[in-house]
Amino acid sequence: MKQIYHFEQSVPPVLNENILQRKLRERERQKQTAMAAVGGILLEISILLLSIQLCEVMPLIGLIGLVYVFASVIGGCVITLVVVQKRRVFLK
């Protein structure tokens, strides 16, 4: 069978336990961040649905809930844009 990769051309990257542990911690942190984001989205949806239901019984509290959800979503979007912009500058 003909080899299509030439393994002797370059030196393989150095791997040790510290590098592998760091990568494992980074993956765990990414999973935790994703779970926190999903939890936040579900919380916002539940507050939104509760506020919509409360608008019929207590209009002021329902309106406060809707304003809170709106402000929270806008704030989260702004923070996301700032972090993405800073990351692009950092990676250059």
PDB file of N, CA and C in Angstrom:
ATOM      1  N   MET A   1       0.838  -1.171   0.000  1.00  0.00           N
ATOM      2  CA  MET A   1       0.000   0.000   0.000  1.00  0.00           C
ATOM      3  C   MET A   1       0.891   1.246   0.000  1.00  0.00           C
ATOM      4  N   LYS A   2       0.585   2.164  -0.872  1.00  0.00           N
ATOM      5  CA  LYS A   2       1.393   3.364  -0.996  1.00  0.00           C
ATOM      6  C   LYS A   2       1.045   4.357   0.112  1.00  0.00           C
ATOM      7  N   GLN A   3       2.072   4.915   0.740  1.00  0.00           N
ATOM      8  CA  GLN A   3       1.869   5.895   1.802  1.00  0.00           C
ATOM      9  C   GLN A   3       1.599   7.263   1.174  1.00  0.00           C
ATOM     10  N   ILE A   4       0.564   7.929   1.617  1.00  0.00           N
ATOM     11  CA  ILE A   4       0.265   9.261   1.096  1.00  0.00           C
ATOM     12  C   ILE A   4       0.764  10.360   2.040  1.00  0.00           C
ATOM     13  N   TYR A   5       1.077  10.005   3.258  1.00  0.00           N
ATOM     14  CA  TYR A   5       1.606  10.972   4.218  1.00  0.00           C
ATOM     15  C   TYR A   5       3.073  10.669   4.476  1.00  0.00           C
ATOM     16  N   HIS A   6       3.871  11.686   4.528  1.00  0.00           N
ATOM     17  CA  HIS A   6       5.289  11.524   4.793  1.00  0.00           C
ATOM     18  C   HIS A   6       5.547  11.946   6.240  1.00  0.00           C
ATOM     19  N   PHE A   7       5.594  10.964   7.110  1.00  0.00           N
ATOM     20  CA  PHE A   7       5.719  11.249   8.530  1.00  0.00           C
ATOM     21  C   PHE A   7       7.134  11.661   8.924  1.00  0.00           C
ATOM     22  N   GLU A   8       8.101  11.378   8.125  1.00  0.00           N
ATOM     23  CA  GLU A   8       9.475  11.705   8.461  1.00  0.00           C
ATOM     24  C   GLU A   8       9.867  13.125   8.041  1.00  0.00           C
ATOM     25  N   GLN A   9       8.994  13.839   7.341  1.00  0.00           N
ATOM     26  CA  GLN A   9       9.329  15.172   6.862  1.00  0.00           C
ATOM     27  C   GLN A   9       9.407  16.203   7.982  1.00  0.00           C
ATOM     28  N   SER A  10       8.562  16.075   8.970  1.00  0.00           N
ATOM     29  CA  SER A  10       8.548  17.082  10.032  1.00  0.00           C
ATOM     30  C   SER A  10       8.517  16.400  11.400  1.00  0.00           C
ATOM     31  N   VAL A  11       8.891  17.167  12.385  1.00  0.00           N
ATOM     32  CA  VAL A  11       8.921  16.659  13.755  1.00  0.00           C
ATOM     33  C   VAL A  11       7.506  16.768  14.330  1.00  0.00           C
ATOM     34  N   PRO A  12       7.007  15.729  14.958  1.00  0.00           N
ATOM     35  CA  PRO A  12       5.663  15.797  15.534  1.00  0.00           C
ATOM     36  C   PRO A  12       5.636  16.765  16.712  1.00  0.00           C
ATOM     37  N   PRO A  13       4.469  17.316  17.007  1.00  0.00           N
ATOM     38  CA  PRO A  13       4.393  18.254  18.125  1.00  0.00           C
ATOM     39  C   PRO A  13       4.678  17.543  19.453  1.00  0.00           C
ATOM     40  N   VAL A  14       5.273  18.288  20.360  1.00  0.00           N
ATOM     41  CA  VAL A  14       5.596  17.733  21.663  1.00  0.00           C
ATOM     42  C   VAL A  14       4.326  17.711  22.498  1.00  0.00           C
ATOM     43  N   LEU A  15       4.002  16.568  23.023  1.00  0.00           N
ATOM     44  CA  LEU A  15       2.838  16.425  23.893  1.00  0.00           C
ATOM     45  C   LEU A  15       3.308  15.893  25.227  1.00  0.00           C
ATOM     46  N   ASN A  16       2.840  16.532  26.267  1.00  0.00           N
ATOM     47  CA  ASN A  16       3.107  16.001  27.585  1.00  0.00           C
ATOM     48  C   ASN A  16       1.822  16.062  28.402  1.00  0.00           C
ATOM     49  N   GLU A  17       1.891  15.616  29.608  1.00  0.00           N
ATOM     50  CA  GLU A  17       0.680  15.535  30.432  1.00  0.00           C
ATOM     51  C   GLU A  17       0.090  16.910  30.711  1.00  0.00           C
ATOM     52  N   ASN A  18       0.933  17.915  30.890  1.00  0.00           N
ATOM     53  CA  ASN A  18       0.420  19.261  31.176  1.00  0.00           C
ATOM     54  C   ASN A  18      -0.398  19.815  30.014  1.00  0.00           C
ATOM     55  N   ILE A  19       0.076  19.613  28.802  1.00  0.00           N
ATOM     56  CA  ILE A  19      -0.652  20.097  27.629  1.00  0.00           C
ATOM     57  C   ILE A  19      -1.986  19.376  27.495  1.00  0.00           C
ATOM     58  N   LEU A  20      -1.981  18.069  27.698  1.00  0.00           N
ATOM     59  CA  LEU A  20      -3.221  17.302  27.594  1.00  0.00           C
ATOM     60  C   LEU A  20      -4.206  17.684  28.701  1.00  0.00           C
ATOM     61  N   GLN A  21      -3.711  17.920  29.907  1.00  0.00           N
ATOM     62  CA  GLN A  21      -4.579  18.352  31.005  1.00  0.00           C
ATOM     63  C   GLN A  21      -5.183  19.729  30.714  1.00  0.00           C
ATOM     64  N   ARG A  22      -4.388  20.630  30.147  1.00  0.00           N
ATOM     65  CA  ARG A  22      -4.893  21.958  29.815  1.00  0.00           C
ATOM     66  C   ARG A  22      -5.994  21.878  28.765  1.00  0.00           C
ATOM     67  N   LYS A  23      -5.786  21.030  27.761  1.00  0.00           N
ATOM     68  CA  LYS A  23      -6.811  20.868  26.722  1.00  0.00           C
ATOM     69  C   LYS A  23      -8.086  20.263  27.300  1.00  0.00           C
ATOM     70  N   LEU A  24      -7.940  19.332  28.225  1.00  0.00           N
ATOM     71  CA  LEU A  24      -9.105  18.731  28.866  1.00  0.00           C
ATOM     72  C   LEU A  24      -9.871  19.773  29.678  1.00  0.00           C
ATOM     73  N   ARG A  25      -9.151  20.620  30.426  1.00  0.00           N
ATOM     74  CA  ARG A  25      -9.809  21.680  31.201  1.00  0.00           C
ATOM     75  C   ARG A  25     -10.503  22.680  30.288  1.00  0.00           C
ATOM     76  N   GLU A  26      -9.882  22.975  29.136  1.00  0.00           N
ATOM     77  CA  GLU A  26     -10.491  23.905  28.188  1.00  0.00           C
ATOM     78  C   GLU A  26     -11.787  23.336  27.617  1.00  0.00           C
ATOM     79  N   ARG A  27     -11.798  22.069  27.296  1.00  0.00           N
ATOM     80  CA  ARG A  27     -13.024  21.436  26.789  1.00  0.00           C
ATOM     81  C   ARG A  27     -14.116  21.429  27.845  1.00  0.00           C
ATOM     82  N   GLU A  28     -13.747  21.157  29.097  1.00  0.00           N
ATOM     83  CA  GLU A  28     -14.722  21.175  30.184  1.00  0.00           C
ATOM     84  C   GLU A  28     -15.298  22.579  30.357  1.00  0.00           C
ATOM     85  N   ARG A  29     -14.438  23.592  30.271  1.00  0.00           N
ATOM     86  CA  ARG A  29     -14.893  24.969  30.404  1.00  0.00           C
ATOM     87  C   ARG A  29     -15.842  25.344  29.267  1.00  0.00           C
ATOM     88  N   GLN A  30     -15.557  24.870  28.059  1.00  0.00           N
ATOM     89  CA  GLN A  30     -16.449  25.141  26.936  1.00  0.00           C
ATOM     90  C   GLN A  30     -17.802  24.490  27.142  1.00  0.00           C
ATOM     91  N   LYS A  31     -17.809  23.259  27.660  1.00  0.00           N
ATOM     92  CA  LYS A  31     -19.081  22.588  27.948  1.00  0.00           C
ATOM     93  C   LYS A  31     -19.865  23.338  29.011  1.00  0.00           C
ATOM     94  N   GLN A  32     -19.182  23.779  30.070  1.00  0.00           N
ATOM     95  CA  GLN A  32     -19.849  24.505  31.137  1.00  0.00           C
ATOM     96  C   GLN A  32     -20.397  25.838  30.633  1.00  0.00           C
ATOM     97  N   THR A  33     -19.656  26.512  29.775  1.00  0.00           N
ATOM     98  CA  THR A  33     -20.117  27.768  29.214  1.00  0.00           C
ATOM     99  C   THR A  33     -21.356  27.558  28.351  1.00  0.00           C
ATOM    100  N   ALA A  34     -21.344  26.506  27.552  1.00  0.00           N
ATOM    101  CA  ALA A  34     -22.502  26.204  26.711  1.00  0.00           C
ATOM    102  C   ALA A  34     -23.719  25.875  27.565  1.00  0.00           C
ATOM    103  N   MET A  35     -23.524  25.099  28.638  1.00  0.00           N
ATOM    104  CA  MET A  35     -24.651  24.765  29.512  1.00  0.00           C
ATOM    105  C   MET A  35     -25.191  26.005  30.213  1.00  0.00           C
ATOM    106  N   ALA A  36     -24.309  26.916  30.622  1.00  0.00           N
ATOM    107  CA  ALA A  36     -24.761  28.156  31.261  1.00  0.00           C
ATOM    108  C   ALA A  36     -25.543  29.020  30.272  1.00  0.00           C
ATOM    109  N   ALA A  37     -25.093  29.069  29.029  1.00  0.00           N
ATOM    110  CA  ALA A  37     -25.796  29.854  28.012  1.00  0.00           C
ATOM    111  C   ALA A  37     -27.182  29.274  27.741  1.00  0.00           C
ATOM    112  N   VAL A  38     -27.273  27.970  27.617  1.00  0.00           N
ATOM    113  CA  VAL A  38     -28.573  27.331  27.385  1.00  0.00           C
ATOM    114  C   VAL A  38     -29.487  27.558  28.585  1.00  0.00           C
ATOM    115  N   GLY A  39     -28.934  27.458  29.788  1.00  0.00           N
ATOM    116  CA  GLY A  39     -29.725  27.714  30.993  1.00  0.00           C
ATOM    117  C   GLY A  39     -30.241  29.142  31.034  1.00  0.00           C
ATOM    118  N   GLY A  40     -29.409  30.100  30.644  1.00  0.00           N
ATOM    119  CA  GLY A  40     -29.838  31.490  30.606  1.00  0.00           C
ATOM    120  C   GLY A  40     -30.943  31.726  29.595  1.00  0.00           C
ATOM    121  N   ILE A  41     -30.821  31.092  28.452  1.00  0.00           N
ATOM    122  CA  ILE A  41     -31.859  31.235  27.419  1.00  0.00           C
ATOM    123  C   ILE A  41     -33.176  30.645  27.911  1.00  0.00           C
ATOM    124  N   LEU A  42     -33.115  29.473  28.533  1.00  0.00           N
ATOM    125  CA  LEU A  42     -34.335  28.855  29.057  1.00  0.00           C
ATOM    126  C   LEU A  42     -34.964  29.700  30.165  1.00  0.00           C
ATOM    127  N   LEU A  43     -34.133  30.313  30.993  1.00  0.00           N
ATOM    128  CA  LEU A  43     -34.640  31.193  32.048  1.00  0.00           C
ATOM    129  C   LEU A  43     -35.337  32.406  31.452  1.00  0.00           C
ATOM    130  N   GLU A  44     -34.743  33.001  30.435  1.00  0.00           N
ATOM    131  CA  GLU A  44     -35.362  34.154  29.778  1.00  0.00           C
ATOM    132  C   GLU A  44     -36.702  33.772  29.139  1.00  0.00           C
ATOM    133  N   ILE A  45     -36.748  32.600  28.515  1.00  0.00           N
ATOM    134  CA  ILE A  45     -38.001  32.145  27.902  1.00  0.00           C
ATOM    135  C   ILE A  45     -39.067  31.941  28.958  1.00  0.00           C
ATOM    136  N   SER A  46     -38.690  31.351  30.086  1.00  0.00           N
ATOM    137  CA  SER A  46     -39.685  31.120  31.142  1.00  0.00           C
ATOM    138  C   SER A  46     -40.187  32.434  31.736  1.00  0.00           C
ATOM    139  N   ILE A  47     -39.297  33.411  31.927  1.00  0.00           N
ATOM    140  CA  ILE A  47     -39.732  34.720  32.433  1.00  0.00           C
ATOM    141  C   ILE A  47     -40.643  35.400  31.422  1.00  0.00           C
ATOM    142  N   LEU A  48     -40.317  35.271  30.134  1.00  0.00           N
ATOM    143  CA  LEU A  48     -41.153  35.855  29.090  1.00  0.00           C
ATOM    144  C   LEU A  48     -42.553  35.247  29.104  1.00  0.00           C
ATOM    145  N   LEU A  49     -42.621  33.922  29.168  1.00  0.00           N
ATOM    146  CA  LEU A  49     -43.932  33.265  29.174  1.00  0.00           C
ATOM    147  C   LEU A  49     -44.726  33.613  30.432  1.00  0.00           C
ATOM    148  N   LEU A  50     -44.047  33.694  31.569  1.00  0.00           N
ATOM    149  CA  LEU A  50     -44.719  34.075  32.808  1.00  0.00           C
ATOM    150  C   LEU A  50     -45.229  35.516  32.727  1.00  0.00           C
ATOM    151  N   SER A  51     -44.440  36.394  32.145  1.00  0.00           N
ATOM    152  CA  SER A  51     -44.857  37.791  32.008  1.00  0.00           C
ATOM    153  C   SER A  51     -46.056  37.928  31.088  1.00  0.00           C
ATOM    154  N   ILE A  52     -46.077  37.155  30.033  1.00  0.00           N
ATOM    155  CA  ILE A  52     -47.220  37.199  29.120  1.00  0.00           C
ATOM    156  C   ILE A  52     -48.485  36.739  29.832  1.00  0.00           C
ATOM    157  N   GLN A  53     -48.367  35.683  30.634  1.00  0.00           N
ATOM    158  CA  GLN A  53     -49.521  35.207  31.391  1.00  0.00           C
ATOM    159  C   GLN A  53     -49.957  36.224  32.454  1.00  0.00           C
ATOM    160  N   LEU A  54     -48.995  36.899  33.075  1.00  0.00           N
ATOM    161  CA  LEU A  54     -49.313  37.876  34.121  1.00  0.00           C
ATOM    162  C   LEU A  54     -49.928  39.148  33.570  1.00  0.00           C
ATOM    163  N   CYS A  55     -49.729  39.436  32.295  1.00  0.00           N
ATOM    164  CA  CYS A  55     -50.296  40.653  31.712  1.00  0.00           C
ATOM    165  C   CYS A  55     -51.817  40.679  31.821  1.00  0.00           C
ATOM    166  N   GLU A  56     -52.436  39.516  31.810  1.00  0.00           N
ATOM    167  CA  GLU A  56     -53.894  39.459  31.908  1.00  0.00           C
ATOM    168  C   GLU A  56     -54.361  39.735  33.336  1.00  0.00           C
ATOM    169  N   VAL A  57     -53.633  39.241  34.329  1.00  0.00           N
ATOM    170  CA  VAL A  57     -54.054  39.357  35.728  1.00  0.00           C
ATOM    171  C   VAL A  57     -53.506  40.631  36.367  1.00  0.00           C
ATOM    172  N   MET A  58     -52.194  40.839  36.244  1.00  0.00           N
ATOM    173  CA  MET A  58     -51.526  42.011  36.822  1.00  0.00           C
ATOM    174  C   MET A  58     -50.715  42.690  35.722  1.00  0.00           C
ATOM    175  N   PRO A  59     -51.323  43.642  35.039  1.00  0.00           N
ATOM    176  CA  PRO A  59     -50.653  44.238  33.875  1.00  0.00           C
ATOM    177  C   PRO A  59     -49.316  44.914  34.200  1.00  0.00           C
ATOM    178  N   LEU A  60     -49.214  45.576  35.354  1.00  0.00           N
ATOM    179  CA  LEU A  60     -47.980  46.271  35.681  1.00  0.00           C
ATOM    180  C   LEU A  60     -46.824  45.295  35.884  1.00  0.00           C
ATOM    181  N   ILE A  61     -47.044  44.225  36.616  1.00  0.00           N
ATOM    182  CA  ILE A  61     -45.988  43.234  36.856  1.00  0.00           C
ATOM    183  C   ILE A  61     -45.633  42.511  35.561  1.00  0.00           C
ATOM    184  N   GLY A  62     -46.636  42.223  34.737  1.00  0.00           N
ATOM    185  CA  GLY A  62     -46.367  41.608  33.441  1.00  0.00           C
ATOM    186  C   GLY A  62     -45.539  42.506  32.547  1.00  0.00           C
ATOM    187  N   LEU A  63     -45.840  43.795  32.567  1.00  0.00           N
ATOM    188  CA  LEU A  63     -45.086  44.753  31.766  1.00  0.00           C
ATOM    189  C   LEU A  63     -43.655  44.873  32.281  1.00  0.00           C
ATOM    190  N   ILE A  64     -43.490  44.891  33.592  1.00  0.00           N
ATOM    191  CA  ILE A  64     -42.146  44.939  34.171  1.00  0.00           C
ATOM    192  C   ILE A  64     -41.340  43.713  33.742  1.00  0.00           C
ATOM    193  N   GLY A  65     -41.974  42.549  33.751  1.00  0.00           N
ATOM    194  CA  GLY A  65     -41.297  41.335  33.313  1.00  0.00           C
ATOM    195  C   GLY A  65     -40.891  41.392  31.848  1.00  0.00           C
ATOM    196  N   LEU A  66     -41.779  41.911  31.009  1.00  0.00           N
ATOM    197  CA  LEU A  66     -41.466  42.035  29.585  1.00  0.00           C
ATOM    198  C   LEU A  66     -40.320  43.016  29.346  1.00  0.00           C
ATOM    199  N   VAL A  67     -40.332  44.138  30.084  1.00  0.00           N
ATOM    200  CA  VAL A  67     -39.242  45.107  29.958  1.00  0.00           C
ATOM    201  C   VAL A  67     -37.931  44.483  30.424  1.00  0.00           C
ATOM    202  N   TYR A  68     -37.996  43.711  31.521  1.00  0.00           N
ATOM    203  CA  TYR A  68     -36.792  43.045  32.020  1.00  0.00           C
ATOM    204  C   TYR A  68     -36.213  42.084  30.980  1.00  0.00           C
ATOM    205  N   VAL A  69     -37.068  41.280  30.365  1.00  0.00           N
ATOM    206  CA  VAL A  69     -36.601  40.327  29.349  1.00  0.00           C
ATOM    207  C   VAL A  69     -36.005  41.075  28.170  1.00  0.00           C
ATOM    208  N   PHE A  70     -36.666  42.138  27.740  1.00  0.00           N
ATOM    209  CA  PHE A  70     -36.153  42.919  26.612  1.00  0.00           C
ATOM    210  C   PHE A  70     -34.782  43.508  26.944  1.00  0.00           C
ATOM    211  N   ALA A  71     -34.653  44.123  28.116  1.00  0.00           N
ATOM    212  CA  ALA A  71     -33.377  44.732  28.514  1.00  0.00           C
ATOM    213  C   ALA A  71     -32.295  43.672  28.674  1.00  0.00           C
ATOM    214  N   SER A  72     -32.654  42.525  29.205  1.00  0.00           N
ATOM    215  CA  SER A  72     -31.681  41.460  29.410  1.00  0.00           C
ATOM    216  C   SER A  72     -31.167  40.911  28.086  1.00  0.00           C
ATOM    217  N   VAL A  73     -32.043  40.723  27.142  1.00  0.00           N
ATOM    218  CA  VAL A  73     -31.630  40.209  25.829  1.00  0.00           C
ATOM    219  C   VAL A  73     -30.752  41.235  25.114  1.00  0.00           C
ATOM    220  N   ILE A  74     -31.127  42.499  25.165  1.00  0.00           N
ATOM    221  CA  ILE A  74     -30.313  43.540  24.534  1.00  0.00           C
ATOM    222  C   ILE A  74     -28.941  43.615  25.199  1.00  0.00           C
ATOM    223  N   GLY A  75     -28.894  43.562  26.526  1.00  0.00           N
ATOM    224  CA  GLY A  75     -27.618  43.589  27.242  1.00  0.00           C
ATOM    225  C   GLY A  75     -26.749  42.400  26.907  1.00  0.00           C
ATOM    226  N   GLY A  76     -27.351  41.215  26.821  1.00  0.00           N
ATOM    227  CA  GLY A  76     -26.591  40.024  26.459  1.00  0.00           C
ATOM    228  C   GLY A  76     -26.018  40.111  25.054  1.00  0.00           C
ATOM    229  N   CYS A  77     -26.788  40.681  24.141  1.00  0.00           N
ATOM    230  CA  CYS A  77     -26.293  40.843  22.768  1.00  0.00           C
ATOM    231  C   CYS A  77     -25.126  41.824  22.720  1.00  0.00           C
ATOM    232  N   VAL A  78     -25.215  42.902  23.477  1.00  0.00           N
ATOM    233  CA  VAL A  78     -24.130  43.889  23.502  1.00  0.00           C
ATOM    234  C   VAL A  78     -22.861  43.264  24.073  1.00  0.00           C
ATOM    235  N   ILE A  79     -23.000  42.531  25.168  1.00  0.00           N
ATOM    236  CA  ILE A  79     -21.838  41.882  25.773  1.00  0.00           C
ATOM    237  C   ILE A  79     -21.230  40.873  24.804  1.00  0.00           C
ATOM    238  N   THR A  80     -22.059  40.117  24.108  1.00  0.00           N
ATOM    239  CA  THR A  80     -21.563  39.147  23.135  1.00  0.00           C
ATOM    240  C   THR A  80     -20.788  39.840  22.020  1.00  0.00           C
ATOM    241  N   LEU A  81     -21.315  40.942  21.509  1.00  0.00           N
ATOM    242  CA  LEU A  81     -20.620  41.668  20.452  1.00  0.00           C
ATOM    243  C   LEU A  81     -19.280  42.220  20.932  1.00  0.00           C
ATOM    244  N   VAL A  82     -19.229  42.726  22.154  1.00  0.00           N
ATOM    245  CA  VAL A  82     -17.978  43.259  22.692  1.00  0.00           C
ATOM    246  C   VAL A  82     -16.944  42.147  22.846  1.00  0.00           C
ATOM    247  N   VAL A  83     -17.367  41.000  23.376  1.00  0.00           N
ATOM    248  CA  VAL A  83     -16.434  39.891  23.575  1.00  0.00           C
ATOM    249  C   VAL A  83     -15.921  39.363  22.238  1.00  0.00           C
ATOM    250  N   VAL A  84     -16.800  39.242  21.252  1.00  0.00           N
ATOM    251  CA  VAL A  84     -16.380  38.762  19.934  1.00  0.00           C
ATOM    252  C   VAL A  84     -15.404  39.748  19.300  1.00  0.00           C
ATOM    253  N   GLN A  85     -15.680  41.044  19.439  1.00  0.00           N
ATOM    254  CA  GLN A  85     -14.783  42.050  18.872  1.00  0.00           C
ATOM    255  C   GLN A  85     -13.429  42.013  19.567  1.00  0.00           C
ATOM    256  N   LYS A  86     -13.408  41.900  20.883  1.00  0.00           N
ATOM    257  CA  LYS A  86     -12.141  41.833  21.619  1.00  0.00           C
ATOM    258  C   LYS A  86     -11.375  40.575  21.231  1.00  0.00           C
ATOM    259  N   ARG A  87     -12.069  39.477  21.020  1.00  0.00           N
ATOM    260  CA  ARG A  87     -11.398  38.229  20.653  1.00  0.00           C
ATOM    261  C   ARG A  87     -10.753  38.358  19.278  1.00  0.00           C
ATOM    262  N   ARG A  88     -11.454  39.006  18.350  1.00  0.00           N
ATOM    263  CA  ARG A  88     -10.881  39.204  17.011  1.00  0.00           C
ATOM    264  C   ARG A  88      -9.616  40.049  17.091  1.00  0.00           C
ATOM    265  N   VAL A  89      -9.631  41.089  17.919  1.00  0.00           N
ATOM    266  CA  VAL A  89      -8.454  41.935  18.070  1.00  0.00           C
ATOM    267  C   VAL A  89      -7.335  41.137  18.737  1.00  0.00           C
ATOM    268  N   PHE A  90      -7.682  40.313  19.712  1.00  0.00           N
ATOM    269  CA  PHE A  90      -6.681  39.536  20.442  1.00  0.00           C
ATOM    270  C   PHE A  90      -6.042  38.476  19.558  1.00  0.00           C
ATOM    271  N   LEU A  91      -6.823  37.864  18.653  1.00  0.00           N
ATOM    272  CA  LEU A  91      -6.302  36.784  17.822  1.00  0.00           C
ATOM    273  C   LEU A  91      -5.475  37.288  16.648  1.00  0.00           C
ATOM    274  N   LYS A  92      -5.534  38.560  16.328  1.00  0.00           N
ATOM    275  CA  LYS A  92      -4.764  39.086  15.192  1.00  0.00           C
ATOM    276  C   LYS A  92      -3.300  39.109  15.484  1.00  0.00           C
TER     277      LYS A  92
END
